[in-house]
Coordinates of C-alpha atoms in Angstrom, one line a residue:
M1 CA 137.6 90.7 264.5
R2 CA 135.7 87.7 263.4
V3 CA 132.5 89.1 264.9
V4 CA 133.1 92.4 263.2
R5 CA 133.6 90.7 259.8
F6 CA 130.5 88.6 260.4
V7 CA 128.4 91.7 261.2
W8 CA 129.9 93.5 258.2
R9 CA 129.0 90.7 255.8
L10 CA 125.6 90.4 257.3
L11 CA 125.0 94.2 256.7
V12 CA 126.3 93.9 253.1
A13 CA 124.0 90.9 252.5
V14 CA 121.0 92.8 253.9
K15 CA 121.9 95.8 251.8
D16 CA 122.2 93.7 248.6
G17 CA 118.9 92.0 249.5
L18 CA 117.1 95.2 249.9
V19 CA 118.5 96.6 246.7
L20 CA 117.5 93.4 244.8
L21 CA 114.0 93.6 246.4
A22 CA 113.7 97.3 245.4
M23 CA 114.7 96.5 241.8
L24 CA 112.2 93.6 241.7
L25 CA 109.4 95.8 243.0
F26 CA 110.3 98.6 240.6
F27 CA 110.4 96.4 237.5
G28 CA 107.4 94.5 238.7
G29 CA 105.5 97.8 239.0
L30 CA 106.7 98.9 235.6
Y31 CA 105.6 95.7 234.0
A32 CA 102.2 96.0 235.7
A33 CA 101.9 99.6 234.5
L34 CA 102.7 98.5 230.9
S35 CA 100.4 95.5 231.0
V36 CA 97.3 97.0 232.5
R37 CA 95.1 98.7 230.0
P38 CA 92.7 101.1 231.8
A39 CA 89.3 101.5 230.3
P40 CA 89.3 104.5 228.0
V41 CA 87.3 107.5 229.1
V42 CA 84.8 108.3 226.4
P43 CA 82.7 111.5 226.5
G44 CA 78.9 110.9 226.6
S45 CA 78.3 112.2 223.1
G46 CA 80.0 114.1 220.3
A47 CA 81.8 113.7 217.0
L48 CA 84.2 110.8 216.4
T49 CA 87.3 112.7 215.4
I50 CA 89.9 110.9 213.3
A51 CA 92.9 113.3 213.4
F52 CA 95.6 111.7 211.3
D53 CA 99.2 112.2 212.3
G54 CA 100.7 109.8 209.8
G55 CA 99.3 107.4 207.2
L56 CA 96.6 104.8 207.0
V57 CA 98.3 101.3 207.0
E58 CA 97.5 97.7 207.4
Q59 CA 99.9 97.2 210.3
P60 CA 101.8 100.2 211.9
A61 CA 105.5 99.6 212.3
E62 CA 107.0 99.7 215.8
V63 CA 108.9 103.0 216.3
D64 CA 112.2 103.1 218.0
P65 CA 111.7 104.9 221.3
F66 CA 115.0 106.8 220.7
D67 CA 113.4 108.5 217.7
F68 CA 111.2 110.4 220.1
V69 CA 114.1 111.9 221.9
S70 CA 116.2 112.6 218.8
P71 CA 116.1 116.2 217.6
A72 CA 116.5 115.0 214.0
A73 CA 113.4 112.8 213.9
V74 CA 109.7 113.4 214.8
P75 CA 108.0 110.1 214.2
T76 CA 104.4 110.0 213.1
R77 CA 101.6 107.7 214.3
D78 CA 100.0 105.7 211.6
V79 CA 96.4 104.6 211.9
R80 CA 95.7 100.9 211.5
L81 CA 93.0 100.3 208.8
R82 CA 91.0 97.8 210.8
D83 CA 90.9 100.0 213.8
M84 CA 89.4 102.8 211.7
V85 CA 86.9 100.5 210.1
R86 CA 85.9 99.0 213.4
A87 CA 85.5 102.4 215.0
L88 CA 83.4 103.7 212.1
D89 CA 81.1 100.7 212.2
A90 CA 80.6 101.1 215.9
A91 CA 80.0 104.9 215.3
A92 CA 77.3 104.1 212.8
R93 CA 75.4 102.1 215.4
A94 CA 76.0 104.2 218.5
G95 CA 73.5 107.0 219.4
S96 CA 76.3 108.9 221.2
I97 CA 78.2 109.6 217.9
R98 CA 76.4 112.4 216.2
A99 CA 79.0 113.0 213.4
V100 CA 82.4 111.8 212.2
V101 CA 85.2 114.3 211.5
L102 CA 88.2 113.6 209.3
D103 CA 91.1 115.9 210.1
L104 CA 93.4 115.5 207.2
D105 CA 96.0 118.2 207.7
R106 CA 98.7 115.8 208.7
F107 CA 97.6 112.8 206.7
T108 CA 100.7 111.4 205.0
G109 CA 99.0 109.0 202.6
A110 CA 98.1 105.4 201.9
S111 CA 97.6 103.1 198.9
Q112 CA 94.5 103.6 196.8
A113 CA 93.1 100.2 197.8
T114 CA 93.6 101.0 201.5
I115 CA 91.8 104.3 201.2
A116 CA 89.0 102.6 199.1
E117 CA 88.4 100.2 202.0
A118 CA 88.2 103.0 204.5
G119 CA 85.9 104.8 202.1
V120 CA 83.5 101.9 202.1
A121 CA 83.2 102.1 206.0
L122 CA 82.6 105.9 205.7
D123 CA 79.8 105.3 203.2
R124 CA 78.2 102.9 205.8
V125 CA 78.3 105.8 208.4
R126 CA 76.6 108.1 205.9
R127 CA 73.9 105.5 205.1
A128 CA 73.2 105.3 208.8
G129 CA 72.2 108.9 208.6
K130 CA 75.2 110.5 210.3
P131 CA 77.2 113.4 208.7
V132 CA 80.8 112.9 207.9
L133 CA 82.9 116.1 207.6
A134 CA 86.4 116.4 206.3
Y135 CA 88.8 119.3 206.8
A136 CA 92.3 120.2 205.4
T137 CA 94.5 123.1 204.6
G138 CA 95.2 121.4 201.3
Y139 CA 94.3 118.2 199.6
T140 CA 96.5 116.0 197.3
D141 CA 95.5 112.7 195.7
D142 CA 95.4 110.5 198.8
G143 CA 93.8 113.0 201.1
Y144 CA 91.1 114.0 198.6
Q145 CA 90.3 110.3 197.8
L146 CA 89.5 109.8 201.5
A147 CA 87.7 113.2 201.9
A148 CA 85.5 112.5 198.8
H149 CA 83.5 110.0 201.0
A150 CA 82.5 112.8 203.4
S151 CA 79.1 114.5 203.2
E152 CA 80.8 117.9 203.7
V153 CA 84.3 118.6 202.4
W154 CA 85.9 121.8 203.9
L155 CA 88.9 123.6 202.6
D156 CA 90.9 126.4 204.2
P157 CA 90.5 129.8 202.4
L158 CA 94.2 129.8 201.6
G159 CA 94.2 126.1 200.6
A160 CA 93.9 124.2 197.3
V161 CA 93.1 120.8 195.9
L162 CA 96.1 119.7 193.8
V163 CA 95.6 116.4 192.2
A164 CA 98.7 115.0 190.4
G165 CA 97.7 111.4 189.6
P166 CA 99.9 108.3 189.6
G167 CA 103.3 108.5 188.1
G168 CA 106.7 110.1 188.6
A169 CA 110.5 109.6 188.0
Q170 CA 112.7 106.8 189.2
L171 CA 116.4 107.0 189.9
Y172 CA 118.8 105.0 187.6
Y173 CA 122.2 104.2 189.1
K174 CA 124.0 102.8 186.1
G175 CA 125.9 106.0 185.3
L176 CA 127.1 106.5 188.9
L177 CA 128.1 102.8 189.2
D178 CA 130.2 103.1 186.0
K179 CA 132.0 106.2 187.4
L180 CA 132.6 104.3 190.6
G181 CA 133.8 101.2 188.8
V182 CA 131.1 99.0 190.3
T183 CA 129.9 96.1 188.2
T184 CA 126.4 94.9 188.9
H185 CA 125.7 91.2 188.2
V186 CA 122.0 90.6 187.6
Y187 CA 120.3 87.3 187.4
R188 CA 116.6 87.4 186.5
V189 CA 113.7 85.8 184.8
G190 CA 110.9 87.9 183.3
T191 CA 110.7 90.5 180.6
Y192 CA 109.0 93.0 183.0
K193 CA 111.1 92.3 186.2
S194 CA 112.2 95.9 186.2
A195 CA 113.3 96.0 189.9
V196 CA 116.9 95.5 188.7
E197 CA 116.8 97.9 185.7
P198 CA 118.1 101.0 187.6
F199 CA 121.4 99.1 188.2
I200 CA 122.0 98.0 184.6
L201 CA 120.3 100.7 182.5
R202 CA 120.2 104.5 182.3
E203 CA 116.5 104.6 181.6
A204 CA 113.5 102.3 181.6
S205 CA 113.4 99.6 179.0
P206 CA 110.5 99.9 176.5
A207 CA 108.8 96.9 178.0
A208 CA 109.0 98.2 181.6
R209 CA 107.9 101.7 180.5
A210 CA 104.8 100.3 178.7
A211 CA 103.9 98.2 181.7
A212 CA 104.4 101.1 184.1
Q213 CA 102.3 103.4 182.0
A214 CA 99.5 100.8 181.7
L215 CA 99.5 100.4 185.5
A216 CA 99.5 104.1 186.2
D217 CA 96.6 104.6 183.7
S218 CA 94.6 101.9 185.4
L219 CA 95.1 103.3 188.9
W220 CA 94.2 106.8 187.7
A221 CA 91.0 105.4 186.2
S222 CA 90.2 103.6 189.4
W223 CA 90.9 106.8 191.4
R224 CA 88.6 108.9 189.2
A225 CA 85.9 106.2 189.3
E226 CA 85.9 106.1 193.1
V227 CA 85.8 109.9 193.5
A228 CA 83.0 110.2 190.9
A229 CA 80.9 107.6 192.7
A230 CA 81.5 109.3 196.1
R231 CA 80.9 112.8 194.7
P232 CA 78.9 112.7 191.5
A233 CA 78.9 116.5 191.3
A234 CA 82.7 116.8 191.3
R235 CA 84.0 117.7 187.8
I236 CA 87.4 116.1 188.2
D237 CA 88.7 115.9 184.6
P238 CA 88.2 119.6 183.6
Y239 CA 89.4 120.7 187.1
V240 CA 92.7 118.7 186.8
A241 CA 93.2 119.8 183.2
G242 CA 92.8 123.5 184.1
L243 CA 95.0 123.5 187.2
G244 CA 97.9 125.1 185.4
A245 CA 95.9 127.4 183.2
P246 CA 95.5 131.1 183.9
V247 CA 92.1 132.1 185.3
A248 CA 90.4 135.4 184.6
G249 CA 89.4 137.4 187.7
P250 CA 90.5 137.1 191.4
A251 CA 89.3 133.6 192.0
T252 CA 91.4 131.7 194.6
F253 CA 92.4 128.1 194.3
A254 CA 89.9 127.3 197.1
E255 CA 87.1 129.0 195.1
R256 CA 88.0 127.2 192.0
A257 CA 87.8 123.9 193.8
R258 CA 84.4 124.8 195.2
A259 CA 83.1 125.9 191.8
A260 CA 84.2 122.5 190.3
G261 CA 82.3 120.7 193.0
L262 CA 85.3 119.2 194.7
V263 CA 84.7 121.0 198.1
D264 CA 81.5 122.1 199.7
R265 CA 82.6 124.9 202.1
I266 CA 85.5 127.2 202.5
G267 CA 86.4 128.2 206.0
D268 CA 89.1 128.2 208.7
R269 CA 89.3 125.9 211.6
I270 CA 87.1 128.1 213.8
A271 CA 84.3 128.1 211.2
F272 CA 84.7 124.4 210.7
G273 CA 84.6 123.7 214.5
E274 CA 81.5 125.9 214.8
R275 CA 79.8 123.8 212.1
V276 CA 80.7 120.5 213.9
A277 CA 79.5 122.0 217.2
A278 CA 76.1 122.7 215.7
L279 CA 75.9 119.0 214.7
A280 CA 77.5 117.2 217.6
G281 CA 77.4 119.7 220.5
R282 CA 79.9 122.1 222.0
G283 CA 83.1 121.2 223.8
R284 CA 83.9 121.8 227.5
S285 CA 85.9 125.0 226.8
E286 CA 84.5 128.4 225.8
A287 CA 87.0 128.7 222.9
A288 CA 85.5 129.5 219.6
G289 CA 85.3 126.5 217.3
D290 CA 85.6 123.9 220.1
Y291 CA 83.2 121.0 219.8
A292 CA 82.5 117.8 221.7
R293 CA 85.0 115.3 220.2
I294 CA 85.6 111.7 220.8
R295 CA 89.1 110.7 219.7
L296 CA 89.7 107.6 217.6
D297 CA 92.0 105.8 220.1
A298 CA 89.6 106.3 222.9
W299 CA 86.6 105.1 220.8
A300 CA 88.5 102.1 219.4
G301 CA 89.5 101.2 222.9
A302 CA 85.9 101.4 224.1
N303 CA 84.9 99.1 221.2
P304 CA 87.7 96.4 221.3
E305 CA 88.1 93.5 218.9
R306 CA 86.6 90.2 220.0
A307 CA 89.3 87.6 220.6
E308 CA 87.1 84.4 220.6
G309 CA 86.3 84.2 216.8
R310 CA 86.5 81.0 214.8
V311 CA 87.9 82.7 211.6
G312 CA 91.6 83.4 212.0
V313 CA 93.2 86.4 210.3
L314 CA 96.9 86.3 209.6
T315 CA 98.5 89.6 208.5
I316 CA 101.5 89.7 206.1
A317 CA 102.5 93.4 206.0
G318 CA 105.6 95.1 204.8
D319 CA 108.8 93.6 203.3
I320 CA 109.1 89.9 203.6
V321 CA 112.4 89.2 205.4
D322 CA 114.2 86.1 206.7
G323 CA 114.0 85.3 210.4
R324 CA 112.0 87.2 212.9
A325 CA 110.8 90.8 212.5
A326 CA 108.9 93.4 214.4
L327 CA 105.5 94.7 213.4
G328 CA 105.4 96.4 210.1
R329 CA 107.8 93.9 208.4
A330 CA 106.9 90.3 207.5
G331 CA 109.4 88.1 209.2
G332 CA 109.2 84.6 207.7
D333 CA 109.9 82.8 211.0
T334 CA 107.6 85.2 213.0
I335 CA 104.6 84.7 210.8
A336 CA 105.0 81.0 210.2
T337 CA 105.5 80.4 214.0
L338 CA 102.4 82.4 214.9
L339 CA 100.2 80.5 212.4
L340 CA 101.6 77.0 213.3
D341 CA 101.1 77.7 217.0
E342 CA 97.5 78.8 216.4
L343 CA 96.8 75.7 214.3
A344 CA 98.1 73.6 217.2
R345 CA 95.5 75.1 219.5
N346 CA 92.6 74.0 217.3
R347 CA 90.6 77.2 217.9
I348 CA 89.9 78.3 214.3
R349 CA 87.9 76.7 211.6
A350 CA 88.8 79.0 208.7
L351 CA 91.8 81.2 207.8
V352 CA 92.0 84.6 206.1
V353 CA 95.5 85.8 205.0
R354 CA 95.6 89.5 204.8
I355 CA 98.4 90.6 202.5
D356 CA 99.8 94.1 202.0
S357 CA 103.4 93.4 200.9
P358 CA 105.6 93.9 197.8
G359 CA 107.5 90.7 198.6
G360 CA 111.1 90.2 199.5
S361 CA 113.1 87.1 200.4
V362 CA 112.4 84.0 198.5
T363 CA 113.1 81.7 201.4
A364 CA 110.9 83.7 203.8
S365 CA 108.1 83.8 201.3
E366 CA 108.3 80.0 201.0
R367 CA 108.3 79.7 204.8
I368 CA 105.1 81.7 205.0
R369 CA 103.4 79.8 202.1
A370 CA 104.3 76.5 203.6
A371 CA 102.6 77.5 206.9
I372 CA 99.5 78.5 205.1
A373 CA 99.5 75.3 203.1
A374 CA 99.7 73.5 206.5
A375 CA 96.4 75.1 207.4
K376 CA 94.8 73.8 204.2
A377 CA 96.2 70.4 204.9
K378 CA 94.4 70.5 208.2
G379 CA 91.1 71.0 206.4
L380 CA 90.7 74.7 207.0
P381 CA 89.4 76.8 204.1
V382 CA 91.8 79.6 203.3
V383 CA 90.9 83.0 201.7
A384 CA 93.6 85.5 200.7
S385 CA 92.5 89.2 201.1
M386 CA 94.8 91.6 199.2
G387 CA 95.2 95.1 200.5
G388 CA 97.2 97.9 198.7
V389 CA 99.9 95.6 197.4
A390 CA 100.2 91.9 197.1
A391 CA 103.0 91.3 194.6
S392 CA 106.0 89.1 194.0
G393 CA 106.5 87.3 197.4
G394 CA 103.2 88.6 198.5
Y395 CA 101.4 86.9 195.6
Y396 CA 103.5 83.8 196.2
A397 CA 102.1 83.5 199.7
A398 CA 98.6 83.9 198.3
T399 CA 98.9 80.9 196.0
A400 CA 98.2 78.7 199.0
A401 CA 94.7 80.1 199.3
D402 CA 91.5 78.6 198.1
R403 CA 90.2 82.0 197.0
I404 CA 91.8 85.4 196.4
L405 CA 89.9 88.7 196.9
A406 CA 91.4 92.0 195.9
Q407 CA 90.4 95.6 195.2
P408 CA 90.3 97.1 191.7
S409 CA 93.3 99.3 192.7
T410 CA 95.2 96.5 194.4
I411 CA 98.7 96.1 192.9
T412 CA 99.5 92.4 192.3
G413 CA 101.3 90.0 190.1
S414 CA 105.0 90.6 189.6
I415 CA 105.5 86.9 189.3
G416 CA 109.2 86.7 188.8
V417 CA 112.5 86.2 190.6
F418 CA 115.8 88.1 190.5
G419 CA 119.2 88.2 192.1
L420 CA 121.6 91.1 192.3
L421 CA 125.3 91.2 193.3
P422 CA 127.8 94.1 192.9
T423 CA 131.5 93.5 192.5
F424 CA 134.3 96.1 192.9
A425 CA 137.2 95.3 190.7
G426 CA 136.9 98.5 188.8
S427 CA 136.6 100.5 192.0
L428 CA 139.8 99.0 193.4
E429 CA 141.6 99.7 190.2
K430 CA 140.6 103.4 190.3
I431 CA 142.4 103.8 193.7
G432 CA 145.4 101.6 192.8
L433 CA 144.3 98.4 194.5
S434 CA 144.2 94.9 193.1
A435 CA 143.5 91.4 194.4
D436 CA 144.8 87.9 193.7
G437 CA 144.4 84.5 195.2
V438 CA 144.2 80.7 194.6
A439 CA 141.3 78.3 194.1
T440 CA 140.6 74.6 194.3
T441 CA 137.2 74.5 192.5
P442 CA 135.4 76.8 190.1
L443 CA 133.4 78.1 193.1
S444 CA 136.3 78.7 195.5
G445 CA 136.1 82.3 196.8
Q446 CA 132.9 83.0 194.9
P447 CA 131.3 85.4 194.7
D448 CA 134.6 87.3 194.4
L449 CA 133.7 90.9 195.2
Y450 CA 137.3 92.0 194.5
R451 CA 138.0 90.4 191.1
G452 CA 134.5 89.7 189.8
T453 CA 132.4 86.6 189.6
S454 CA 133.3 83.6 187.5
A455 CA 131.3 82.2 184.6
Q456 CA 130.5 79.1 186.6
F457 CA 129.1 81.1 189.5
D458 CA 127.0 83.3 187.2
A459 CA 125.6 80.2 185.5
L460 CA 124.8 78.7 188.9
M461 CA 123.0 81.8 190.1
Q462 CA 121.0 82.1 186.9
R463 CA 120.0 78.4 187.1
G464 CA 118.9 79.0 190.7
V465 CA 116.7 82.0 189.7
E466 CA 115.2 80.0 186.8
D467 CA 114.4 77.1 189.2
F468 CA 112.6 79.4 191.6
Y469 CA 110.7 81.0 188.7
R470 CA 109.6 77.7 187.4
R471 CA 108.4 76.8 191.0
F472 CA 106.6 80.1 191.3
V473 CA 104.8 79.6 187.9
G474 CA 104.0 76.0 188.8
L475 CA 102.4 77.0 192.1
V476 CA 100.3 79.7 190.4
A477 CA 99.3 77.2 187.7
A478 CA 98.1 74.7 190.3
A479 CA 96.4 77.2 192.5
R480 CA 94.6 79.1 189.7
R481 CA 94.0 75.9 187.6
M482 CA 95.7 77.3 184.5
P483 CA 98.2 75.7 182.1
A484 CA 101.8 76.7 183.1
A485 CA 102.4 78.2 179.7
R486 CA 99.5 80.6 180.2
V487 CA 100.8 81.6 183.6
D488 CA 104.2 82.2 182.1
G489 CA 102.6 84.4 179.5
I490 CA 101.0 86.7 182.1
A491 CA 103.8 86.4 184.6
Q492 CA 107.3 87.5 183.4
G493 CA 107.5 89.9 186.4
R494 CA 104.7 92.1 185.1
V495 CA 102.7 94.1 187.7
W496 CA 98.9 94.2 187.3
P497 CA 96.2 96.3 188.9
G498 CA 93.4 94.3 190.6
D499 CA 90.9 94.8 187.8
A500 CA 93.3 93.3 185.2
A501 CA 94.3 90.6 187.6
R502 CA 90.7 89.5 187.9
R503 CA 90.2 89.4 184.2
L504 CA 93.4 87.3 183.9
G505 CA 92.3 84.9 186.6
L506 CA 95.0 85.8 189.1
V507 CA 92.3 86.8 191.6
D508 CA 88.7 85.5 192.0
G509 CA 86.9 88.7 192.8
Y510 CA 86.7 92.0 194.6
G511 CA 86.2 92.4 198.3
T512 CA 87.3 94.0 201.6
L513 CA 88.8 92.2 204.5
G514 CA 85.3 91.9 205.9
D515 CA 84.1 90.3 202.7
A516 CA 87.0 87.8 202.9
V517 CA 86.1 86.9 206.5
A518 CA 82.5 86.3 205.5
E519 CA 83.6 84.2 202.5
A520 CA 85.9 82.1 204.7
A521 CA 83.1 81.5 207.2
R522 CA 80.8 80.3 204.5
L523 CA 83.4 77.9 203.1
A524 CA 83.7 76.5 206.7
R525 CA 79.9 76.3 206.9
L526 CA 79.8 78.9 209.7
D527 CA 77.3 81.8 210.0
P528 CA 79.3 84.9 209.0
K529 CA 77.3 87.0 211.4
T530 CA 78.3 84.9 214.4
A531 CA 81.6 83.3 213.4
G532 CA 83.8 86.1 214.8
V533 CA 87.4 86.9 214.0
R534 CA 90.6 85.9 215.8
Y535 CA 93.7 88.0 214.8
I536 CA 96.9 85.9 214.6
E537 CA 99.6 88.4 215.4
R538 CA 102.1 89.4 218.0
E539 CA 101.1 92.1 220.4
P540 CA 102.9 95.5 220.1
D541 CA 106.0 95.9 222.3
A542 CA 104.6 97.4 225.6
W543 CA 107.9 99.1 226.4
K544 CA 108.1 100.8 223.1
A545 CA 104.5 102.0 223.4
F546 CA 105.2 103.3 226.9
A547 CA 108.3 105.2 225.7
R548 CA 106.4 106.6 222.8
D549 CA 103.7 108.0 225.0
L550 CA 106.3 109.2 227.6
F551 CA 108.6 111.1 225.2
D552 CA 106.2 112.1 222.4
R553 CA 107.0 115.7 221.5
R554 CA 104.6 116.2 218.7
D555 CA 102.7 119.5 218.3
R556 CA 99.6 119.1 216.3
D557 CA 99.4 122.8 215.5
A558 CA 102.8 122.8 213.9
D559 CA 103.9 121.6 210.4
A560 CA 100.4 121.2 208.9
P561 CA 101.5 121.6 205.2
D562 CA 99.3 123.1 202.5
A563 CA 98.8 121.3 199.2
F564 CA 101.7 123.2 197.5
T565 CA 104.1 122.2 200.3
R566 CA 103.0 118.6 200.0
L567 CA 103.8 118.6 196.3
A568 CA 107.1 120.4 196.9
R569 CA 108.1 117.7 199.4
R570 CA 107.4 114.8 197.0
P571 CA 110.9 114.9 195.4
D572 CA 112.4 114.7 198.9
A573 CA 110.3 111.6 199.7
L574 CA 111.1 110.0 196.3
L575 CA 114.8 110.5 196.9
A576 CA 114.5 109.0 200.4
Q577 CA 112.7 106.0 199.0
A578 CA 115.3 105.5 196.2
V579 CA 118.1 105.5 198.7
A580 CA 116.2 103.1 201.0
E581 CA 115.5 100.7 198.1
A582 CA 119.1 100.7 196.9
R583 CA 120.2 99.9 200.4
M584 CA 117.5 97.2 200.7
L585 CA 118.6 95.5 197.5
A586 CA 122.3 95.6 198.3
A587 CA 121.8 94.3 201.8
G588 CA 119.0 91.8 201.0
P589 CA 119.3 88.1 200.1
A590 CA 120.9 86.9 196.9
M591 CA 117.6 85.9 195.4
Q592 CA 114.5 87.9 195.9
M593 CA 110.8 88.1 194.8
R594 CA 110.3 91.8 195.3
C595 CA 108.3 94.5 193.4
L596 CA 110.0 97.9 193.7
E597 CA 107.8 99.6 191.1
C598 CA 104.7 98.8 193.2
G599 CA 105.3 101.6 195.7
A600 CA 105.6 104.5 193.3
A601 CA 102.8 103.3 191.1
G602 CA 100.4 102.8 194.1
G603 CA 101.0 106.2 195.6
A604 CA 102.8 104.7 198.6
V605 CA 105.4 107.5 198.6
R606 CA 104.4 109.7 201.5
T607 CA 104.8 113.4 201.2
G608 CA 105.0 115.7 204.2
V609 CA 106.4 113.2 206.6
P610 CA 108.5 115.0 209.2
G611 CA 111.9 113.6 209.7
A612 CA 111.6 111.3 206.7
G613 CA 113.6 113.3 204.1
W614 CA 116.6 112.1 202.3
A615 CA 119.0 113.9 204.7
A616 CA 117.5 112.1 207.7
L617 CA 117.6 108.8 205.9
L618 CA 121.2 109.2 204.8
G619 CA 122.1 110.0 208.3
R620 CA 121.0 106.6 209.4
L621 CA 123.0 104.7 206.8
P622 CA 125.9 102.7 208.2

């Protein structure tokens, strides 16, 4: 029997070893498959085709792989701005690229400053003598701003160009909170810090309304100026003024847009494809309208970023949150650790901080600013490059830079701090509940969500907010070499467009990310042409990318909305954003440097995003 037991144990051990070996081989092979990046196959020649299936962003957020298998969500794929710019610059130099195509049917939007930076790269392609063609079933503000930089703008015969301009409604929760018995305690500094107004007012305060109107007017002026410079023949003002007016005769919306100089040609996708084929060559199939196309991801992969540069670029994109965060959100610990680790390697001689963030946590913003200050203390020149939004905590991080560059339509400022805390004594009373307890100090049990906050706690919170505000103003005053009193006068939580921020001294000048890199190289006494760039960021999660490619169920021929559908979906997107912001404020830290008005003013609300409506969002709430 002992021999039998020994043999049995030996067989079990061999079986376990083989299973373990098989698992190791499987996961090792999976890791190798995820790690290896095969060289992209790029056709010999054709048209570089940028077919958007999402927005144009500074840093795409990592998508949960389960979203690709959920029937309720169809995630989009955002295009990273610097990938598009790099691909366009390579296309301008390459003889194999005969044209550039912008397919904007599924473009879900971007900030004005982001589109403007992409437009500069498109202008370089045109100056290189290569045609740029744009096509869409319908254009709204964001899509048309990008298409305006094309040498030929095409519109579907059933389409329209519907330009609405910045502006829109914002939800105010005061009435609902009163009905629910919720008391919102607000601690803030700044006349214009309107992020908390929806919780304490039923409509915008006069100061907030005036500031929002001034910002929207400035952004609208910047939009019109950019479109006019890109398409001098376009008669934007009379066209927009006459959109709702009756028109004599059978003229279609597409014909009206062509008559006003907004589009060059009207035609369906087959006609558009035939035009591109005449410029860039026919595709491999015999189908009508097929042309030789080189997709953005393949072309960008064939022209990768160089990793040995001496100018480091640190990206702060999305909400600034405490701790660690995935791509698309600015985790204070994540960003600070990445920068400090890079500084310890002594590989860079200058630093560019690319900011596209409305702010967020006070402590996370300070963590990032302190890491940037460590780069300065090490003798590195630091240049801040502002993207679409660099406000509140985003501007706070920029105060550590030697120079700040922005775009005229960059949204910045919002120098202010606030805290928000709901209590539920009235809610409990409505359903017959009450609360009681004991205390040993004035702060025992505070904040008391059941009975309300004490006067001592409220005073403590307000003093804390005021201390942070004074620190914020002091940092800005020191960085911008201004008296603190002057900074306080232009701060107060007010949001400014980039052109006003330049006049006020909050930024030093205008420029793209490329301009900021060149400026940082010059400050470090490097040749901007040879200094090179080293991006300081975490690599995307390989498993999530693998799952995305494996389970992607998108159909590019489906759900390509016309301009009317895009406008009709805007309320859905606005409501989704309002719910998300309310949840973010309620779940966020007690003290925040955040600009909520920046998103709506800057056109960041994306219309036409599948699976991103209010119902889908509410379904994800806990």
